[in-house]
Tab-separated table of C-alpha atoms in Angstrom:
chain	number	residue	atom	x	y	z
A	284	UNK	CA	0.000	0.000	0.000
A	285	UNK	CA	1.861	3.054	-1.235
A	286	UNK	CA	-0.035	5.486	1.008
A	287	UNK	CA	0.100	3.336	4.137
A	288	UNK	CA	1.196	5.138	7.317
A	289	UNK	CA	4.801	4.501	8.388
A	290	UNK	CA	5.875	1.458	10.366
A	291	UNK	CA	9.246	1.417	12.088
A	292	UNK	CA	11.121	-1.874	12.291
A	293	UNK	CA	13.690	-1.562	15.103
A	294	UNK	CA	16.418	-4.096	14.446
A	295	UNK	CA	19.756	-5.329	15.769
A	296	UNK	CA	21.345	-8.289	17.502
A	297	UNK	CA	20.027	-9.530	20.843
A	298	UNK	CA	20.822	-7.147	23.673
A	299	UNK	CA	20.881	-3.908	21.669
A	300	UNK	CA	17.743	-2.641	23.394
A	301	UNK	CA	15.220	-3.249	20.621
A	302	UNK	CA	12.376	-3.839	23.073
A	303	UNK	CA	13.171	-0.818	25.222
A	304	UNK	CA	13.752	1.529	22.296
A	305	UNK	CA	10.827	0.181	20.268
A	306	UNK	CA	8.395	0.564	23.167
A	307	UNK	CA	9.683	4.069	23.959
A	308	UNK	CA	9.438	5.106	20.305
A	309	UNK	CA	5.893	3.755	19.995
A	310	UNK	CA	4.899	5.446	23.251
A	311	UNK	CA	6.383	8.742	22.157
A	312	UNK	CA	4.488	8.601	18.857
A	313	UNK	CA	1.298	7.090	20.297
A	314	UNK	CA	1.536	4.168	17.874
A	315	UNK	CA	0.821	0.445	18.356
A	316	UNK	CA	3.877	-1.595	19.342
A	317	UNK	CA	4.723	-5.264	18.771
A	318	UNK	CA	7.612	-7.248	20.232
A	319	UNK	CA	9.302	-9.585	17.739
A	320	UNK	CA	9.795	-12.315	20.338
A	321	UNK	CA	6.009	-12.680	20.548
A	322	UNK	CA	5.909	-13.781	16.895
A	323	UNK	CA	8.265	-16.749	17.345
A	324	UNK	CA	6.731	-20.217	17.248
A	325	UNK	CA	7.257	-22.139	20.513
A	326	UNK	CA	9.798	-24.396	18.782
A	327	UNK	CA	12.017	-21.379	18.053
A	328	UNK	CA	11.888	-20.189	21.651
A	329	UNK	CA	12.741	-23.708	22.842
A	330	UNK	CA	15.735	-23.878	20.489
A	331	UNK	CA	17.088	-20.503	21.588
A	332	UNK	CA	16.541	-21.325	25.269
A	333	UNK	CA	18.575	-24.497	24.689
A	334	UNK	CA	21.384	-22.434	23.157
A	335	UNK	CA	20.723	-23.602	19.597
A	336	UNK	CA	20.923	-20.827	16.965
A	337	UNK	CA	17.980	-20.460	14.612
A	338	UNK	CA	18.318	-21.294	10.941
A	339	UNK	CA	16.849	-19.381	8.026
A	340	UNK	CA	14.093	-22.018	7.882
A	341	UNK	CA	13.329	-21.475	11.575
A	342	UNK	CA	13.018	-17.739	10.989
A	343	UNK	CA	10.660	-18.097	8.008
A	344	UNK	CA	7.334	-18.339	9.928
A	345	UNK	CA	8.524	-15.638	12.317
A	346	UNK	CA	9.288	-13.183	9.513
A	347	UNK	CA	5.968	-14.033	7.860
A	348	UNK	CA	4.122	-13.245	11.109
A	349	UNK	CA	5.906	-9.903	11.482
A	350	UNK	CA	5.054	-9.108	7.863
A	351	UNK	CA	1.383	-9.889	8.554
A	352	UNK	CA	1.433	-7.513	11.538
A	353	UNK	CA	2.817	-4.748	9.297
A	354	UNK	CA	0.146	-5.513	6.683
A	355	UNK	CA	-2.571	-5.386	9.352
A	356	UNK	CA	-1.393	-1.887	10.322
A	357	UNK	CA	-1.594	-0.817	6.684
A	358	UNK	CA	-5.079	-2.303	6.265
A	359	UNK	CA	-6.223	-0.447	9.390
A	360	UNK	CA	-4.592	2.796	8.239
A	361	UNK	CA	-2.330	2.740	11.312
A	362	UNK	CA	1.312	3.434	11.918
A	363	UNK	CA	3.271	1.117	14.190
A	364	UNK	CA	6.566	0.042	15.667
A	365	UNK	CA	7.783	-3.557	15.652
A	366	UNK	CA	11.080	-5.074	16.669
A	367	UNK	CA	12.945	-7.658	14.611
A	368	UNK	CA	16.581	-8.673	14.683
A	369	UNK	CA	16.737	-8.259	10.888
A	370	UNK	CA	20.185	-9.817	10.932
A	371	UNK	CA	20.418	-10.551	7.218
A	372	UNK	CA	19.740	-8.341	4.240
A	373	UNK	CA	17.351	-10.954	2.838
A	374	UNK	CA	15.220	-10.691	6.028
A	375	UNK	CA	15.112	-6.898	5.786
A	376	UNK	CA	14.287	-7.052	2.088
A	377	UNK	CA	11.495	-9.507	2.799
A	378	UNK	CA	9.918	-7.202	5.386
A	379	UNK	CA	10.183	-4.208	3.030
A	380	UNK	CA	8.964	-6.005	-0.106
A	381	UNK	CA	5.692	-4.403	-1.182
A	382	UNK	CA	5.729	-2.273	1.964
A	383	UNK	CA	7.113	1.171	1.121
A	384	UNK	CA	5.940	2.442	4.515
A	385	UNK	CA	8.537	0.331	6.369
A	386	UNK	CA	11.384	2.299	7.902
A	387	UNK	CA	14.257	0.229	9.206
A	388	UNK	CA	16.268	1.394	12.214
A	389	UNK	CA	19.461	-0.522	13.032
A	390	UNK	CA	20.613	-0.350	16.656
A	391	UNK	CA	24.370	-0.690	16.415
A	392	UNK	CA	26.825	-1.420	19.205
A	393	UNK	CA	30.042	-3.213	20.002
A	394	UNK	CA	30.043	-6.889	20.890
A	395	UNK	CA	31.561	-6.033	24.285
A	396	UNK	CA	28.820	-3.551	25.242
A	397	UNK	CA	26.049	-5.858	24.078
A	398	UNK	CA	27.568	-8.867	25.903
A	399	UNK	CA	27.599	-6.831	29.137
A	400	UNK	CA	23.941	-5.984	28.637
A	401	UNK	CA	22.971	-9.594	27.933
A	402	UNK	CA	24.875	-10.768	31.006
A	403	UNK	CA	22.910	-8.306	33.148
A	404	UNK	CA	19.554	-9.352	31.645
A	405	UNK	CA	17.536	-11.953	33.539
A	406	UNK	CA	14.499	-14.012	32.613
A	407	UNK	CA	14.975	-13.919	28.840
A	408	UNK	CA	15.410	-17.014	26.681
A	409	UNK	CA	18.274	-15.486	24.665
A	410	UNK	CA	21.468	-16.326	26.509
A	411	UNK	CA	24.748	-14.445	26.229
A	412	UNK	CA	26.302	-17.600	24.765
A	413	UNK	CA	24.134	-17.059	21.679
A	414	UNK	CA	25.599	-13.624	20.941
A	415	UNK	CA	28.406	-14.970	18.758
A	416	UNK	CA	25.859	-16.670	16.489
A	417	UNK	CA	23.949	-13.388	16.220
A	418	UNK	CA	27.076	-11.498	15.164
A	419	UNK	CA	28.044	-14.338	12.798
A	420	UNK	CA	24.676	-13.985	11.027
A	421	UNK	CA	24.636	-10.181	11.092
A	422	UNK	CA	24.954	-8.494	7.720
A	423	UNK	CA	25.187	-4.827	8.734
A	424	UNK	CA	23.100	-2.552	6.534
A	425	UNK	CA	24.969	-1.154	3.560
A	426	UNK	CA	24.919	2.465	2.438
A	427	UNK	CA	21.987	2.921	0.106
A	428	UNK	CA	19.942	0.187	1.789
A	429	UNK	CA	17.708	2.819	3.362
A	430	UNK	CA	18.365	1.852	6.964
A	431	UNK	CA	18.848	4.435	9.712
A	432	UNK	CA	21.780	3.436	11.932
A	433	UNK	CA	21.737	4.565	15.558
A	434	UNK	CA	24.326	3.858	18.234
A	435	UNK	CA	23.174	2.010	21.346
A	436	UNK	CA	25.736	3.815	23.512
A	437	UNK	CA	23.429	6.674	24.652
A	438	UNK	CA	20.471	6.169	27.009
A	439	UNK	CA	17.268	4.874	25.355
A	440	UNK	CA	15.494	8.245	25.373
A	441	UNK	CA	18.400	9.769	23.444
A	442	UNK	CA	18.309	6.875	20.966
A	443	UNK	CA	14.609	7.594	20.359
A	444	UNK	CA	15.443	11.280	19.827
A	445	UNK	CA	18.095	10.294	17.255
A	446	UNK	CA	15.559	8.133	15.402
A	447	UNK	CA	13.015	10.950	15.336
A	448	UNK	CA	15.645	13.456	14.129
A	449	UNK	CA	16.428	11.068	11.251
A	450	UNK	CA	12.704	10.860	10.407
A	451	UNK	CA	11.355	14.390	10.917
A	452	UNK	CA	8.215	13.645	8.882
A	453	UNK	CA	6.839	11.365	11.627
A	454	UNK	CA	7.522	13.292	14.826
């Protein structure tokens, strides 16, 4: 839908703060928010909890579900914010295909900083031991891909401000 309201996809490896930043961004804009983890089939969550990295095939139904959520926003004439690791270019392209309203935001940070954050996080299925597999799969966005890159070094409210400065037409 070419005239569909914008939908932000907040992406990055585990531990970059996608949930925190995505929820803050959605709250700031007054838009619906969806957490990518909620779209995973139970089998994916079980694999990750067991320390087994997901394959492209494992991620297929998850990406399809996120795409449906974006399409539902468009059909309802709503904007939205959804998180998604978006580790590979093919995943990002899939979420953008036929969805010109999608705006990708890549939360970028060093492995060391993100590992510290994952170590401090409790009660989440993604363990710090899985971080290497996330970075191994990560294909950082290339110039011209249309992805806004934002550092995860500042506090979350400053990250949201940086996203909004990069997208002045939505704030």
